[in-house]
CSV table of C-alpha atoms in Angstrom, one decimal:
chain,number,residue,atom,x,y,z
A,1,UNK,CA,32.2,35.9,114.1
A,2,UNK,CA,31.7,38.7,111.6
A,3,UNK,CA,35.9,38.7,110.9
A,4,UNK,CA,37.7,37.7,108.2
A,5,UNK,CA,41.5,37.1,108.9
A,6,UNK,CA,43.7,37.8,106.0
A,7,UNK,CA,47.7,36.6,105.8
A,8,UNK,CA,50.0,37.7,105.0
A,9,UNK,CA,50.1,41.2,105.5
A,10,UNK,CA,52.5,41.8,102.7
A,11,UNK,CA,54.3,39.6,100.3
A,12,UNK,CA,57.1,40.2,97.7
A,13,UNK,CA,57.2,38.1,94.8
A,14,UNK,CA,59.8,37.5,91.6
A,15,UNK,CA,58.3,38.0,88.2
A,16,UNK,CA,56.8,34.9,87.2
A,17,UNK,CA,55.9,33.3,90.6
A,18,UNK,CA,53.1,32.3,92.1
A,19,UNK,CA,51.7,34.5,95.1
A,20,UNK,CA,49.1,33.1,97.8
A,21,UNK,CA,46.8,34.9,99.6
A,22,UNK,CA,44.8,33.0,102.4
A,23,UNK,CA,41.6,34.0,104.1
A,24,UNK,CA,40.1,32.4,106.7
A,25,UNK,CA,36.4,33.3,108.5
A,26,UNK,CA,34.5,31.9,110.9
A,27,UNK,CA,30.8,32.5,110.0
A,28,UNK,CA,28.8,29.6,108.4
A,29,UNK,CA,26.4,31.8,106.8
A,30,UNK,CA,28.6,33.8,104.8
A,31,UNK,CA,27.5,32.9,100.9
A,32,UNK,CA,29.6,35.3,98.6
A,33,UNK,CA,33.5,35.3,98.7
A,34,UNK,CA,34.9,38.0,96.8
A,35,UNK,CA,38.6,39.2,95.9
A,36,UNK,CA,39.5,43.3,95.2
A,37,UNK,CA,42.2,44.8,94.2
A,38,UNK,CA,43.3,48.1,95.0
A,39,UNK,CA,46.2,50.7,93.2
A,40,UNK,CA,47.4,53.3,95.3
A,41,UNK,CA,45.8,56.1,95.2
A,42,UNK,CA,42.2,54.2,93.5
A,43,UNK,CA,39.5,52.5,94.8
A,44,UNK,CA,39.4,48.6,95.1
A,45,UNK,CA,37.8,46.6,92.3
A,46,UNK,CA,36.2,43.2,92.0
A,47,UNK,CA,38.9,41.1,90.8
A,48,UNK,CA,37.3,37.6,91.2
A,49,UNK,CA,34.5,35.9,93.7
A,50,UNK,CA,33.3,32.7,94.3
A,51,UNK,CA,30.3,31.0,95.8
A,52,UNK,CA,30.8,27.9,98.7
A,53,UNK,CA,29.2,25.3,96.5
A,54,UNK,CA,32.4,25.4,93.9
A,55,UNK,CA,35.7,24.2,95.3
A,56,UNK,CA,37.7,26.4,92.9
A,57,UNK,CA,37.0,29.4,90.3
A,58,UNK,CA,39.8,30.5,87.4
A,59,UNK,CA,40.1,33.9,86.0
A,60,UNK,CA,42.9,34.0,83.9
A,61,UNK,CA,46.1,34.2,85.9
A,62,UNK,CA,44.1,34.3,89.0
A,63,UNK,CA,42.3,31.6,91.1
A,64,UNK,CA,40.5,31.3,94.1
A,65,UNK,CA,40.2,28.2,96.2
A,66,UNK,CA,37.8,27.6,98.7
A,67,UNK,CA,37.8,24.7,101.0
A,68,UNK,CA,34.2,25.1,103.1
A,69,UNK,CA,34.9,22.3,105.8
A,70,UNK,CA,38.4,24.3,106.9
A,71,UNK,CA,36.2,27.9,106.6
A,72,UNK,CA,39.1,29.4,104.2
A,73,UNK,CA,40.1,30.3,101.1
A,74,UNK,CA,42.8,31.5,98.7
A,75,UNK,CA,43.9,33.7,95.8
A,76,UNK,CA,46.6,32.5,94.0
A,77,UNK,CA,48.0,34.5,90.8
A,78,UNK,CA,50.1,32.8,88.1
A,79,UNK,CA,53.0,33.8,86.0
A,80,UNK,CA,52.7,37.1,88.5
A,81,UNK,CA,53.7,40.5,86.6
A,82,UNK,CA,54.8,44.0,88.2
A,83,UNK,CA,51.5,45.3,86.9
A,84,UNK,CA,49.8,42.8,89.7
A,85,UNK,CA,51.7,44.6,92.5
A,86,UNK,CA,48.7,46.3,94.3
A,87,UNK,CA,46.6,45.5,97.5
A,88,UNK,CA,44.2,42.6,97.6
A,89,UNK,CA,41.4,42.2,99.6
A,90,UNK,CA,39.6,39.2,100.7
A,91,UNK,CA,35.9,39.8,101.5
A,92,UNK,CA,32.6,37.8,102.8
A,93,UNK,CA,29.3,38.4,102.5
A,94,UNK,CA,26.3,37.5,104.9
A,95,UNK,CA,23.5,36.0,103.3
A,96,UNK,CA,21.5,38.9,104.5
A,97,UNK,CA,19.0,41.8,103.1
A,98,UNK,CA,21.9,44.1,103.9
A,99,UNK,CA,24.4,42.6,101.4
A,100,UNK,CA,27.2,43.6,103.7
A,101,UNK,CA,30.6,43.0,103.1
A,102,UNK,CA,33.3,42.1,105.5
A,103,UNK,CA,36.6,42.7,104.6
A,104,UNK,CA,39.8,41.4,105.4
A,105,UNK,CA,42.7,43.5,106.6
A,106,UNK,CA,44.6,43.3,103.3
A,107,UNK,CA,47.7,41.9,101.6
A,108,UNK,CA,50.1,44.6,99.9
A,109,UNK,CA,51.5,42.6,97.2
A,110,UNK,CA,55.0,43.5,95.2
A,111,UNK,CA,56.0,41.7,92.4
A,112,UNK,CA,59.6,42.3,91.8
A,113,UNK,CA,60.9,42.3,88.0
B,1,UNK,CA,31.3,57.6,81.6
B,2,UNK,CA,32.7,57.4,85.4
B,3,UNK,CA,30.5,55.2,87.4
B,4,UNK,CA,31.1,56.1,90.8
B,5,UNK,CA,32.4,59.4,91.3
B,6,UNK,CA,32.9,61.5,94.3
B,7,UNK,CA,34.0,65.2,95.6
B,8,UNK,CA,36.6,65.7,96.6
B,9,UNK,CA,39.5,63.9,96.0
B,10,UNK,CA,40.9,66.0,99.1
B,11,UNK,CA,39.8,67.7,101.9
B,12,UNK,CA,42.1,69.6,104.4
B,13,UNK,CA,40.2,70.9,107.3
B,14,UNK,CA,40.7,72.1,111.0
B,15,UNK,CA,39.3,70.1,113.7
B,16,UNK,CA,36.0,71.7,115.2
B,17,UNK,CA,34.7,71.9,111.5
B,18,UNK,CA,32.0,70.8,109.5
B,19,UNK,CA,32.2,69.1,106.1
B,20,UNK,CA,30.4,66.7,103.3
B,21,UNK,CA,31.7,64.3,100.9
B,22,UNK,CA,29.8,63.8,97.8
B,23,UNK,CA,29.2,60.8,95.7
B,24,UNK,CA,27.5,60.0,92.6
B,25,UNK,CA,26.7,56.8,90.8
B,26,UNK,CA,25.3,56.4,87.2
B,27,UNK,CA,25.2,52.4,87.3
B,28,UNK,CA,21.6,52.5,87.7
B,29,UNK,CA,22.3,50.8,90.9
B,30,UNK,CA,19.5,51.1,93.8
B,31,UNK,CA,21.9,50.1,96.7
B,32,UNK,CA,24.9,52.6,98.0
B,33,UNK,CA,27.3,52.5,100.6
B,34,UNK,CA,30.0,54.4,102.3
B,35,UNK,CA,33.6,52.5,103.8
B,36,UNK,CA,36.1,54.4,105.6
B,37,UNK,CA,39.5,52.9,105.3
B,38,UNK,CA,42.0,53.9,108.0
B,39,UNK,CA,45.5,54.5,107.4
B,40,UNK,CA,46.3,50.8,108.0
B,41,UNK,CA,44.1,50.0,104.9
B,42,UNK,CA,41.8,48.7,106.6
B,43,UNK,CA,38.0,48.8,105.2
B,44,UNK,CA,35.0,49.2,107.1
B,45,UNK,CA,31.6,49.5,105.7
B,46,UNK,CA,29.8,52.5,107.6
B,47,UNK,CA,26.4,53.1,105.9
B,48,UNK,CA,24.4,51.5,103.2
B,49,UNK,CA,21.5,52.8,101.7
B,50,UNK,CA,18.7,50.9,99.3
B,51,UNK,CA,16.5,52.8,97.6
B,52,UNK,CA,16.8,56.0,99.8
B,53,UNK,CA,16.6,54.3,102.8
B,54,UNK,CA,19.2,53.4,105.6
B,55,UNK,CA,19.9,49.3,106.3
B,56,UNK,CA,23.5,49.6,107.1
B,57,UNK,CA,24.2,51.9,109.9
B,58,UNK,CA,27.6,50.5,111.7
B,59,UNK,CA,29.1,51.7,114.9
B,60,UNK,CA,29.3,55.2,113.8
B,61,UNK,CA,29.3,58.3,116.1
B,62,UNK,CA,26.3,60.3,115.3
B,63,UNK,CA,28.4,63.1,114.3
B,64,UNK,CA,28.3,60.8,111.3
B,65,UNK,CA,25.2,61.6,108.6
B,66,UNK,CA,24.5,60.2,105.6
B,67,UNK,CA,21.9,61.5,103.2
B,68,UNK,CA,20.5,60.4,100.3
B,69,UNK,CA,18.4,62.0,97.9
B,70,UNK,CA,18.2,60.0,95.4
B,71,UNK,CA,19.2,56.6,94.6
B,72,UNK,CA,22.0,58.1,92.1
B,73,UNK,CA,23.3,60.0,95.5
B,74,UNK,CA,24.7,59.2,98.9
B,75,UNK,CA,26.8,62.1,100.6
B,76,UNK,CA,28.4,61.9,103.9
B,77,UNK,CA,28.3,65.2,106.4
B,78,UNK,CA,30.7,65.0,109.1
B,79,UNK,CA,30.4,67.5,112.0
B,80,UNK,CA,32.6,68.4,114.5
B,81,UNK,CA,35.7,66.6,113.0
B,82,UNK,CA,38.3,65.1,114.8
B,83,UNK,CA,42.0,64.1,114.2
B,84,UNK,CA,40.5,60.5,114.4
B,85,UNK,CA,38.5,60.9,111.6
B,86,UNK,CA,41.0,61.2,108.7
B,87,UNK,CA,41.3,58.6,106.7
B,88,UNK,CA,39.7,57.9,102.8
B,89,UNK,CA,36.2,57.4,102.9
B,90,UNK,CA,34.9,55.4,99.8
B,91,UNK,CA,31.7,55.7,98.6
B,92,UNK,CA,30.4,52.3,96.3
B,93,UNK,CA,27.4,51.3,94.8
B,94,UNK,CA,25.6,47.9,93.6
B,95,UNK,CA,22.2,46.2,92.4
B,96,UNK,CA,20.6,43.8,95.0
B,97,UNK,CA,20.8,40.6,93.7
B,98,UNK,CA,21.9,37.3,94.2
B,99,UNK,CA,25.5,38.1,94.1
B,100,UNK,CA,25.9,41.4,94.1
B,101,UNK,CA,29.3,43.3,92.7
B,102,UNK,CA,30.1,46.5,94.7
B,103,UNK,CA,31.5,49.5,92.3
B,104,UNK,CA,34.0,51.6,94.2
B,105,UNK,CA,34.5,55.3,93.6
B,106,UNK,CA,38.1,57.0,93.9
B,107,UNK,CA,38.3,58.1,97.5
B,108,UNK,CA,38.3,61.2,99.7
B,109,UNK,CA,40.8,61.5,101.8
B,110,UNK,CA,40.4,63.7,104.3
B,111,UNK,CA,42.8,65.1,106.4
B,112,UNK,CA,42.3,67.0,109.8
B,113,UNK,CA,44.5,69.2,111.2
């Protein structure tokens, strides 16, 4: 129940498209959906996050949806660049005193030129 | 003006050995944690400390010790390492709050021979 499933694994993408990440968890009491993204070689960063009272949160070129009755959501990132080629993580956080974060397994994204 | 920093970048060591990882946040932040991520990428929370004391302790084997002095400082001691344990620890910080974002730090990846 503490899982987060993350698909797909990897995903190559042409400049200028539109990549989807989906996440999916099973734990009602998650309250806190964030999005990282990690360079090789750095350590991840908060990218974008949403809370399960909004359906949908924009960022610039990227956007999370979040459908609470299905228990999943998505990053989507338009007009893609080369610079966006990096590992994304999708994450969930327990709305306990810990403020642990469960990660998914991760999505090594390359945007081709 | 790094925020969360850690030493080393690299550690090389022999199995049987003894070693510490360092980190050091100057966010201000009273909450700390450390994530190992295996060579799958995969990111697991280990410890997290608030305010010097322990509230995250996952399924860790005890040759596993985090200390904190001080709630700019979480280090890791390892003992006894094993080929199992190399991987790239990250250490991160944040502020309790509502929505809290977690700061990641650049890595050790530790290697054992």
């Amino acid at each position: 129940q503490q899982q987060v499933k993350q698909s797909p694994q990897s995903l190559i993408v042409q400049k200028g498209g539109i990549p989807i990440i989906n996440c999916a968890y099973e734990n009602t009491a998650f309250d806190y959906f964030p999005w990282y993204q990690q360079f090789p070689g750095k350590g991840p960063a908060l990218l974008i996050a949403i809370r399960p009272d909004v359906s949908e949160k924009k960022e610039g070129r990227f956007t999370i949806s979040f459908n609470k009755s299905a228990k999943q959501f998505s990053l989507h990132i338009m007009d893609s660049q080369p610079g966006d080629s990096a590992t994304y993580f999708c994450a969930a956080r327990g709305h306990q005193g810990a403020q642990k974060l469960v990660f998914g397994q991760g999505t090594r994204l390359t945007i081709n030129p | 003006d790094t925020a969360v920093s850690q030493t080393p970048k690299y550690l090389v060591t022999q199995m049987g050995n003894d070693k510490s990882i360092k980190c050091e946040q100057n966010l201000g932040h009273d909450t700390m944690y450390w994530y190992k991520q295996d060579s799958k990428k995969f990111l697991k929370i280990m410890f997290s400390y608030n305010n010097k004391e322990l509230i995250i302790n996952e399924t860790v084997p005890n040759r596993f010790s985090p200390k904190s002095p001080d709630k700019a400082h979480l280090n890791l001691h390892i003992n006894s390492l094993e080929l199992g344990d190399s991987a790239v620890y990250f250490c991160a910080s944040s502020q309790v709050s509502s929505y809290n974002e977690q700061f990641f730090g650049p890595g050790t990846r530790l290697t054992v021979l």
